[in-house]
mmCIF file of C-alpha atoms in Angstrom:
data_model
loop_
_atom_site.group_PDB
_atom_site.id
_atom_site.type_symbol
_atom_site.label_atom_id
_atom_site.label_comp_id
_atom_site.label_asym_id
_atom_site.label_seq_id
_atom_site.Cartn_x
_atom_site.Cartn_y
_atom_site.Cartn_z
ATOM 1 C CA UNK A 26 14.828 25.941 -20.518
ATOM 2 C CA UNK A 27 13.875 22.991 -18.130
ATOM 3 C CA UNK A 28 10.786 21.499 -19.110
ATOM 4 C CA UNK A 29 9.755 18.572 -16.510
ATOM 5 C CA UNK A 30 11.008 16.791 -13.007
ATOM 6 C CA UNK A 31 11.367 13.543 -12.407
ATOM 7 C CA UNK A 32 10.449 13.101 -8.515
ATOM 8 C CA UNK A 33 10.858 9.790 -6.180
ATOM 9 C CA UNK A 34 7.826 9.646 -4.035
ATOM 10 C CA UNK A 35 8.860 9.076 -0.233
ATOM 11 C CA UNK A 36 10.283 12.274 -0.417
ATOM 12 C CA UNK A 37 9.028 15.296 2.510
ATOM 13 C CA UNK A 38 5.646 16.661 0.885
ATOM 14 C CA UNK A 39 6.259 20.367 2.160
ATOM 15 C CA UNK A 40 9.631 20.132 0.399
ATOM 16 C CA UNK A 41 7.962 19.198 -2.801
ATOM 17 C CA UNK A 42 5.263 21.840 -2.639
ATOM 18 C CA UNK A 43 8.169 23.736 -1.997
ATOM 19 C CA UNK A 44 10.324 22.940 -5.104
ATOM 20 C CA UNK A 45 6.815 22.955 -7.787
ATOM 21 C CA UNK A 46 5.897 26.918 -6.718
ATOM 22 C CA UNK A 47 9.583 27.351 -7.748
ATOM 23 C CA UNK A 48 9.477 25.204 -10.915
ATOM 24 C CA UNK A 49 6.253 26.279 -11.831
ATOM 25 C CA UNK A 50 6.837 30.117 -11.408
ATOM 26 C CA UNK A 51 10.294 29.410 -13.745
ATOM 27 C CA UNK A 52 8.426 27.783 -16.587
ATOM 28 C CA UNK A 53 8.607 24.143 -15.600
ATOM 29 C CA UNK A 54 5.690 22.587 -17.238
ATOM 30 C CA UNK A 55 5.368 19.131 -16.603
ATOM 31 C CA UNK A 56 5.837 16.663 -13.309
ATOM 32 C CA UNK A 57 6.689 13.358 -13.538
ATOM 33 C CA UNK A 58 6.085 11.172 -9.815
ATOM 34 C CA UNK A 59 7.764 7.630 -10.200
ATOM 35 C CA UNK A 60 9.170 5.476 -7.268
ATOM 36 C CA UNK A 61 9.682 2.738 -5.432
ATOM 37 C CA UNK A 62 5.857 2.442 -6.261
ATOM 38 C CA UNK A 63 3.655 5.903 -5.902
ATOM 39 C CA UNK A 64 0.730 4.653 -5.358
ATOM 40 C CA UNK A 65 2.198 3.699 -1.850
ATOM 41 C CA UNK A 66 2.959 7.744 -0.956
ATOM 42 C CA UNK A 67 0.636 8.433 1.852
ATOM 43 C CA UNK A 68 0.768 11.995 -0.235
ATOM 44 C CA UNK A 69 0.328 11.011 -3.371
ATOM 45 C CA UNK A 70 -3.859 12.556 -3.276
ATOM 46 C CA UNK A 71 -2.054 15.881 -1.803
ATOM 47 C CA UNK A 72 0.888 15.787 -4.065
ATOM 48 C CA UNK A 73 -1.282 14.897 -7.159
ATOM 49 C CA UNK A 74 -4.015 18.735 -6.268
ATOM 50 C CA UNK A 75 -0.510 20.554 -5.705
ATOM 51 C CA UNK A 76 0.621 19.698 -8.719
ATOM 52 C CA UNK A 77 -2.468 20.254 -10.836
ATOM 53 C CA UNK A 78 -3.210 23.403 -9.276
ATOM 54 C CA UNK A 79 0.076 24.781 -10.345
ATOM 55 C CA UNK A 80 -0.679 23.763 -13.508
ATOM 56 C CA UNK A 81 2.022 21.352 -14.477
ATOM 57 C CA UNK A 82 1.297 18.278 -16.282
ATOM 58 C CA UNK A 83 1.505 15.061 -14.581
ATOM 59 C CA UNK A 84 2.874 11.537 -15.451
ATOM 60 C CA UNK A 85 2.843 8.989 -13.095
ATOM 61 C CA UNK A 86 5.097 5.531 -13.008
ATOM 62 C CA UNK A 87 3.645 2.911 -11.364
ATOM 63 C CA UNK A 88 3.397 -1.024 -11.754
ATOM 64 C CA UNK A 89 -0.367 -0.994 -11.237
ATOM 65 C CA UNK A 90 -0.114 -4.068 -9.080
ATOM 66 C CA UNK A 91 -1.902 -1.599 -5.987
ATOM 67 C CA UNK A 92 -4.286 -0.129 -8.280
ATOM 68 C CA UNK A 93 -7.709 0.921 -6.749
ATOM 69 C CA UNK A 94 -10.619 2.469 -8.049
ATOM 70 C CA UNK A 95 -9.780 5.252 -5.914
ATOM 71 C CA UNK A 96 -6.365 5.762 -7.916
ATOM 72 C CA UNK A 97 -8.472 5.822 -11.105
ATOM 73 C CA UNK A 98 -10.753 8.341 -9.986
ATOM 74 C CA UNK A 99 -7.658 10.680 -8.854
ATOM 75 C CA UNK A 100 -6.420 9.975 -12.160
ATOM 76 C CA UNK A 101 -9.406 11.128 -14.064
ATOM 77 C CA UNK A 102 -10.070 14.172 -11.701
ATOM 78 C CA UNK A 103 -6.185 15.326 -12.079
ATOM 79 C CA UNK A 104 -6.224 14.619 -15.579
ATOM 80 C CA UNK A 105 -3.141 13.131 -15.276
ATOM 81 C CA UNK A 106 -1.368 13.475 -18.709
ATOM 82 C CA UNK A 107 0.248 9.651 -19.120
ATOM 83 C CA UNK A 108 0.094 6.058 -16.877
ATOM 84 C CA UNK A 109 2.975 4.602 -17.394
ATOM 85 C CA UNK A 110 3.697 0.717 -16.760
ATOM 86 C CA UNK A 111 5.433 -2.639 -17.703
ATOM 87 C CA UNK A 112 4.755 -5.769 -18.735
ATOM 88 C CA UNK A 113 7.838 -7.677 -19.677
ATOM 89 C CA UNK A 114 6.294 -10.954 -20.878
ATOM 90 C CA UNK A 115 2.998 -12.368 -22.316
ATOM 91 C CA UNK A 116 3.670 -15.285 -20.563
ATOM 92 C CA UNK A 117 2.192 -15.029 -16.629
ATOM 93 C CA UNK A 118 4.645 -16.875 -15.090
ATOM 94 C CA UNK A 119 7.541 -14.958 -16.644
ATOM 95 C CA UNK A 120 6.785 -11.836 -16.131
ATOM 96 C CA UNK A 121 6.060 -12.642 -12.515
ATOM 97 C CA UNK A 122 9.453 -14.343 -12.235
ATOM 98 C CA UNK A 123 11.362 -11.249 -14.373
ATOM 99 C CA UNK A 124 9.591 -8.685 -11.408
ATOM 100 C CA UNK A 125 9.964 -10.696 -8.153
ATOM 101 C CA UNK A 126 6.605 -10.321 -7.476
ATOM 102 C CA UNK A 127 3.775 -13.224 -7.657
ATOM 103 C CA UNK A 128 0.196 -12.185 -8.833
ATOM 104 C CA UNK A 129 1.670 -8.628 -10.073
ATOM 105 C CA UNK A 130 1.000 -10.192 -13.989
ATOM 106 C CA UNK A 131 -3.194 -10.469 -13.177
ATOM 107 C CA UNK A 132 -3.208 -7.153 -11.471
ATOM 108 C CA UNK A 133 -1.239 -4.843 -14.314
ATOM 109 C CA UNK A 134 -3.558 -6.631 -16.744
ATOM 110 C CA UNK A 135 -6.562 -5.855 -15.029
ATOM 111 C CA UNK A 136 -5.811 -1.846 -14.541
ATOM 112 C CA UNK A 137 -4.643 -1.832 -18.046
ATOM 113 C CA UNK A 138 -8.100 -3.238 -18.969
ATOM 114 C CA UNK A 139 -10.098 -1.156 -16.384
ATOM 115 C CA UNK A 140 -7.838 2.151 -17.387
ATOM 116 C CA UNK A 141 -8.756 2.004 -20.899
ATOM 117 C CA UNK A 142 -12.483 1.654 -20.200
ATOM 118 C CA UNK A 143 -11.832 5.655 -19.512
ATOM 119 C CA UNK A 144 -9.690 6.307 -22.274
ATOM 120 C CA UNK A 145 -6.974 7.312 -19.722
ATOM 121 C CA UNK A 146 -3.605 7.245 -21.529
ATOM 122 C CA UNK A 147 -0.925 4.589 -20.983
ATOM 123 C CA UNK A 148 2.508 3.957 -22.366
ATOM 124 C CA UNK A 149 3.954 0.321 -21.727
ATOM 125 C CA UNK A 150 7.069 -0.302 -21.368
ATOM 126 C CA UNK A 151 8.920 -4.138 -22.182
ATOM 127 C CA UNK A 152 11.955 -5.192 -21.891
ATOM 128 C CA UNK A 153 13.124 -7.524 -24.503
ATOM 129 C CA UNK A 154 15.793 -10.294 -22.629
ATOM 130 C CA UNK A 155 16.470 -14.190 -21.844
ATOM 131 C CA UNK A 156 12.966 -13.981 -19.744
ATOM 132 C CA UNK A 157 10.794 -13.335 -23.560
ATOM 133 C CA UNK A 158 13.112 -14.320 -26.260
ATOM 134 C CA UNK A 159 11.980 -17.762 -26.818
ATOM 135 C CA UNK A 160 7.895 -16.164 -27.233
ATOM 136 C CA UNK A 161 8.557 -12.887 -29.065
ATOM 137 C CA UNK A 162 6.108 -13.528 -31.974
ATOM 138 C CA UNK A 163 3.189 -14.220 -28.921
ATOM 139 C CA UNK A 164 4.519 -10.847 -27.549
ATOM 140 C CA UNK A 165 4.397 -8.726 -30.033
ATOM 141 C CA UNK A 166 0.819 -10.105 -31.039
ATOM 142 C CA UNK A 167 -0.039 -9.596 -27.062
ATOM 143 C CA UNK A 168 1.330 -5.847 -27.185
ATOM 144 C CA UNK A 169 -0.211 -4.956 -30.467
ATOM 145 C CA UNK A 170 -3.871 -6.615 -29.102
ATOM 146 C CA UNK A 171 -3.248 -4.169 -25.742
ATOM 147 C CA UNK A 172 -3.616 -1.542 -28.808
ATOM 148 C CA UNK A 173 -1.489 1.244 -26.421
ATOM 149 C CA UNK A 174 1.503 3.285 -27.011
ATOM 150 C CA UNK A 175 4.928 0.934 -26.555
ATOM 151 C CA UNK A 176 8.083 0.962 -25.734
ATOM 152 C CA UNK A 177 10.837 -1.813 -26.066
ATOM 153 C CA UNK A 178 14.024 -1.969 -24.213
ATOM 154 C CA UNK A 179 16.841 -3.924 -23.649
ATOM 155 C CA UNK A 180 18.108 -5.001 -19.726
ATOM 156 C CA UNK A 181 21.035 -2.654 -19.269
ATOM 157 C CA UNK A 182 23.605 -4.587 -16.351
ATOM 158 C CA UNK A 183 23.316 -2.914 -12.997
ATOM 159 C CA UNK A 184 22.541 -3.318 -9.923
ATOM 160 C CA UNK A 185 19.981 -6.716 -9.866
ATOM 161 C CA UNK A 186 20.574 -6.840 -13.452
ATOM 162 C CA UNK A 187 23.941 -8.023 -13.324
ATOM 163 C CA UNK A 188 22.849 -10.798 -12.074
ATOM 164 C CA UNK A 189 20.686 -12.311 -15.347
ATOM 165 C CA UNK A 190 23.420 -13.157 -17.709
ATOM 166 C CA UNK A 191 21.965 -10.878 -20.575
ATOM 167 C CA UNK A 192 23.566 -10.635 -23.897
ATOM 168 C CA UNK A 193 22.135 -6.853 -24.474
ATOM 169 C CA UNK A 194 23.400 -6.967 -28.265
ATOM 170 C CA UNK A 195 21.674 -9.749 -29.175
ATOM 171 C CA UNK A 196 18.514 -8.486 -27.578
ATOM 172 C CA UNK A 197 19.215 -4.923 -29.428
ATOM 173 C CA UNK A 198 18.977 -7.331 -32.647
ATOM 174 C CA UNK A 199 15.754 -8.896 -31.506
ATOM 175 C CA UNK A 200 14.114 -5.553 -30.724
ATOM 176 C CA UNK A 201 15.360 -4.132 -34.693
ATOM 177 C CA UNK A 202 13.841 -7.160 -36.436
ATOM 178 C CA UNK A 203 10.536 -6.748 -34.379
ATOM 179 C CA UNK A 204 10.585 -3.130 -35.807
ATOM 180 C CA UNK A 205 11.301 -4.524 -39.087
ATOM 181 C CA UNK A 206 8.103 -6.942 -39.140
ATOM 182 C CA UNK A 207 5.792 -4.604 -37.200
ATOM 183 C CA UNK A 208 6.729 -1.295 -38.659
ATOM 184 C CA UNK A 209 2.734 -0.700 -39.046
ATOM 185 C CA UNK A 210 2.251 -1.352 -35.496
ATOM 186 C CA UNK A 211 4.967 -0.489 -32.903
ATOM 187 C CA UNK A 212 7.003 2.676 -33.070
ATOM 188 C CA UNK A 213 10.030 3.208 -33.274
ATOM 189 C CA UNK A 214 10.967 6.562 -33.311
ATOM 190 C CA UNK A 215 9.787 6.085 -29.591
ATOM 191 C CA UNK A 216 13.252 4.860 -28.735
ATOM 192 C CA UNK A 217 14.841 6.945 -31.492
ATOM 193 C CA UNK A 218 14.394 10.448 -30.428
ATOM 194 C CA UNK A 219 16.716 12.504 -28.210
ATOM 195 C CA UNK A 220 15.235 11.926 -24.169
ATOM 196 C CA UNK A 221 16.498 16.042 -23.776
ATOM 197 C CA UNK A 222 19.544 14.742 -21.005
ATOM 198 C CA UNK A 223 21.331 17.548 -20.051
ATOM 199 C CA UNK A 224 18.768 19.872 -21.548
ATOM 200 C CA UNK A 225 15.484 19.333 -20.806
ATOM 201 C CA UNK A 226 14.585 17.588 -17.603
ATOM 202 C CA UNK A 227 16.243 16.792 -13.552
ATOM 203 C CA UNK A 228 15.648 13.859 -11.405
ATOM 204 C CA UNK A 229 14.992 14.070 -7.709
ATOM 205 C CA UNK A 230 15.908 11.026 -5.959
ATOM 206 C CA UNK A 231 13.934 9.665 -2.648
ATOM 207 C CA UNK A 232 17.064 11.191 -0.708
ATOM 208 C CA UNK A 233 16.276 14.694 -2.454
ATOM 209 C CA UNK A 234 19.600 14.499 -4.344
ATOM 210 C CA UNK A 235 19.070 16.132 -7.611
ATOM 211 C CA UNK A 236 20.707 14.409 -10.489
ATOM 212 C CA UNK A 237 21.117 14.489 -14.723
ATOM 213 C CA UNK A 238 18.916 11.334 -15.080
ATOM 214 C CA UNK A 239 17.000 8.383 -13.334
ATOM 215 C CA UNK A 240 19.665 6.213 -14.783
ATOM 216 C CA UNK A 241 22.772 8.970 -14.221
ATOM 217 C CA UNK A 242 22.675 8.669 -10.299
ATOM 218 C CA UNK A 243 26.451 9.081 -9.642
ATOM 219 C CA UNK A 244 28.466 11.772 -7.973
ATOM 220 C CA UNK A 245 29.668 13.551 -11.071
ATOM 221 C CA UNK A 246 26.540 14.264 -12.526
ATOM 222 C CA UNK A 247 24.838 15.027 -9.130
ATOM 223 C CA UNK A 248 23.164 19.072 -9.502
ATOM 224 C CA UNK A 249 22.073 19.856 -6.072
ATOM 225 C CA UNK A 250 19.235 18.951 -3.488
ATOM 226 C CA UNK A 251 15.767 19.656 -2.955
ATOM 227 C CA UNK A 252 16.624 21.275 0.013
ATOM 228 C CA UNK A 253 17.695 24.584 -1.827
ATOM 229 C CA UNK A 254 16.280 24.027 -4.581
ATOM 230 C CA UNK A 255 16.515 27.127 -7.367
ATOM 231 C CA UNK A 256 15.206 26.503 -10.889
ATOM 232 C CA UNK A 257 17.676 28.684 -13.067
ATOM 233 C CA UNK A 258 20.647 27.802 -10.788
ATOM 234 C CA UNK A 259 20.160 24.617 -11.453
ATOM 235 C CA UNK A 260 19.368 24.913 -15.302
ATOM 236 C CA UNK A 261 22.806 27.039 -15.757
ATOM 237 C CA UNK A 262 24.649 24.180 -13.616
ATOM 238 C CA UNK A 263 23.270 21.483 -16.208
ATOM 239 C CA UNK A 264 23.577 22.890 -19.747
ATOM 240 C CA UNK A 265 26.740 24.607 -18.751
ATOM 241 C CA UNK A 266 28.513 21.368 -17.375
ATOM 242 C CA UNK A 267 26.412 18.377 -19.669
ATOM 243 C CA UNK A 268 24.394 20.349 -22.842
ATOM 244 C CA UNK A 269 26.786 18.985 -25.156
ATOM 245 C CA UNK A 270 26.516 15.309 -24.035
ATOM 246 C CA UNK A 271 26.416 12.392 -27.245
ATOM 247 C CA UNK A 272 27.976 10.106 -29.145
ATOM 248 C CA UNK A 273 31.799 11.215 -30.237
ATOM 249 C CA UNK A 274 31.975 8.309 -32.341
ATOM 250 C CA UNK A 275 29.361 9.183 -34.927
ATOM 251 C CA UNK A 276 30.155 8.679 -38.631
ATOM 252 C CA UNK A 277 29.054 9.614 -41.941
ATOM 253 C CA UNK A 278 26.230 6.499 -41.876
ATOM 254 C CA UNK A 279 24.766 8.055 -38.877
ATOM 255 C CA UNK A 280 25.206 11.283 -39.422
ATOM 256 C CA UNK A 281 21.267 11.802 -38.708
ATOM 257 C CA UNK A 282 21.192 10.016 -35.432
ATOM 258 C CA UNK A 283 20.508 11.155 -32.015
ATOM 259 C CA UNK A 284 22.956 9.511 -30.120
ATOM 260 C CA UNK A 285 20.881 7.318 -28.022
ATOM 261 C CA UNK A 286 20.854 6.685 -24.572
ATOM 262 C CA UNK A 287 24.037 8.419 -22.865
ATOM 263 C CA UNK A 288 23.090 6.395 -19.380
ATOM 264 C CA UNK A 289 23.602 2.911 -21.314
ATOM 265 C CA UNK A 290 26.793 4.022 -23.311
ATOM 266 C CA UNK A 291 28.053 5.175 -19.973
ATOM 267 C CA UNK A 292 27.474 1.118 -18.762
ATOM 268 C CA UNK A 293 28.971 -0.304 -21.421
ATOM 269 C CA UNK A 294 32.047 1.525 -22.136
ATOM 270 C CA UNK A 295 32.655 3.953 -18.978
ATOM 271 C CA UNK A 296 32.550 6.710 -21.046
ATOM 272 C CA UNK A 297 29.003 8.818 -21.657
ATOM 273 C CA UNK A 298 30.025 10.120 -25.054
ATOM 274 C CA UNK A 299 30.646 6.908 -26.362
ATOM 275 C CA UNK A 300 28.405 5.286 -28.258
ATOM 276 C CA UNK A 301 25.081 3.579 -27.682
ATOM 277 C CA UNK A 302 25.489 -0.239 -28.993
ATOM 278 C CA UNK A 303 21.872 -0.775 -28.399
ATOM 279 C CA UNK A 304 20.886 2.175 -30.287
ATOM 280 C CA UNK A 305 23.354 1.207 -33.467
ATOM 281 C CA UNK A 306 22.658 -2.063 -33.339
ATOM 282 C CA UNK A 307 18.408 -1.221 -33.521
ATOM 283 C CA UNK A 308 19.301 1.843 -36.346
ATOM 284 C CA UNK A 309 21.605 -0.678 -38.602
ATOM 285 C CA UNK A 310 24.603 1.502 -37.898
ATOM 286 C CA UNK A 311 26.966 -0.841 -35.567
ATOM 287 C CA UNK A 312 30.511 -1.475 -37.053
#
């Protein structure tokens, strides 16, 4: 059964409201609003009540850098189930550089530090490329001293991405021997559990085009709109067309793996039952 939406902010709010009394009455359990940057949705206080009075679970993506006490206060009253943010780089100036965005280092920082002072829950997310290579060991010791849940990931290239000259495999390398030396700290079955694509979970994009996966938005694996939005039509659609989606090329070796992500083995070999590089190369399993 569907479990949780993915929804892009900007989106109409009636046609939301619209789509979670249909979710919600079909078993869909959990709401995820990312962006753009929520926090910016004039109806993110309205969306947030809708959503907790049909009583979904809510995550909610956001980069912090417009963080107000008034956002803290919806989070606590919502009881919002997960913050989750980035920080790509212990280093200020990188980080800043790696987002585009000056002053965004200070103010993720500072809600990090001012979230936790509620014991609000927050996964961070890192990506692991040419911007932190050269400082991983001050990284690591940066993430571990944040003392939250984390996540590291490699730059995948598309769209901006393509742009930064990223050798993905050698960062897939980097991430496997900071599991190695921090298996006490960091997990890593984080990264090495099936996300549920094709299964579990739908992403509604800002132009209400329903699709597979935040990282899936392409014609082929496009399920419908918001617009007529129907929970089981959609669910049949998805596990009848993509249920089966993983790795074809799996072996004896890694005969216990998940497949990893089928967005990224899509990138790098046009084909989304391919395998995951990243993910072999983290596991130990790569030819």
């Amino acid at each position: 059964m569907l479990w949780w939406i993915f929804v892009v902010t900007n989106l109409d709010i009636d046609l939301i409201k619209k789509m979670i009394d249909e979710a919600s009455a079909n078993g869909v359990y959990q709401f995820d609003i990312t962006g753009g940057e929520p926090t910016l949705y004039p109806y993110l206080e309205e969306l947030m009540d809708y959503v907790y009075n049909a009583g979904m679970l809510m995550r909610i993506f956001t980069n912090l850098t417009t963080y107000t006490e008034k956002f803290k206060n919806l989070i606590l009253k919502y009881g919002v189930k997960d913050i989750v943010t980035s920080l790509d780089s212990c280093i200020k100036e990188d980080h800043e550089e790696f987002r585009g965005q000056k002053g965004c280092f200070d103010k993720t920082l500072n809600a990090i530090q001012d979230l936790k002072k509620e014991d609000i829950s927050i996964s961070l997310n890192t990506m692991i490329g040419n911007h932190n290579k050269n400082n991983i060991e001050e990284l690591i010791v940066f993430i571990n001293n944040l003392k939250l849940k984390s996540v590291l990931d490699v730059i995948v290239p598309e769209g901006r991405a393509t742009e930064l000259n990223e050798d993905i495999k050698e960062s897939a390398h980097v991430i496997k021997k900071i599991y190695e030396m921090n298996s006490n700290k960091i997990d890593k079955e984080a990264i090495s559990i099936s996300c549920g694509v094709g299964n579990r979970f739908i992403y509604v994009k800002s132009n209400g085009s329903i699709y597979l996966c935040p990282s899936l938005i392409k014609e082929e694996y496009k399920l419908g709109n918001i617009e007529n939005f129907n929970t089981m039509e959609i669910w049949k659609l998805m596990t009848n067309k993509f249920s089966n989606l993983g790795c074809s090329k799996k072996s004896e070796k890694c005969k216990n793996c998940t497949g990893g992500c089928r967005a990224r083995a899509l990138s790098l070999h046009r084909d989304i039952n391919s395998e995951d590089d990243v993910y072999c190369a983290i596991n130990g399993v790569e030819e």
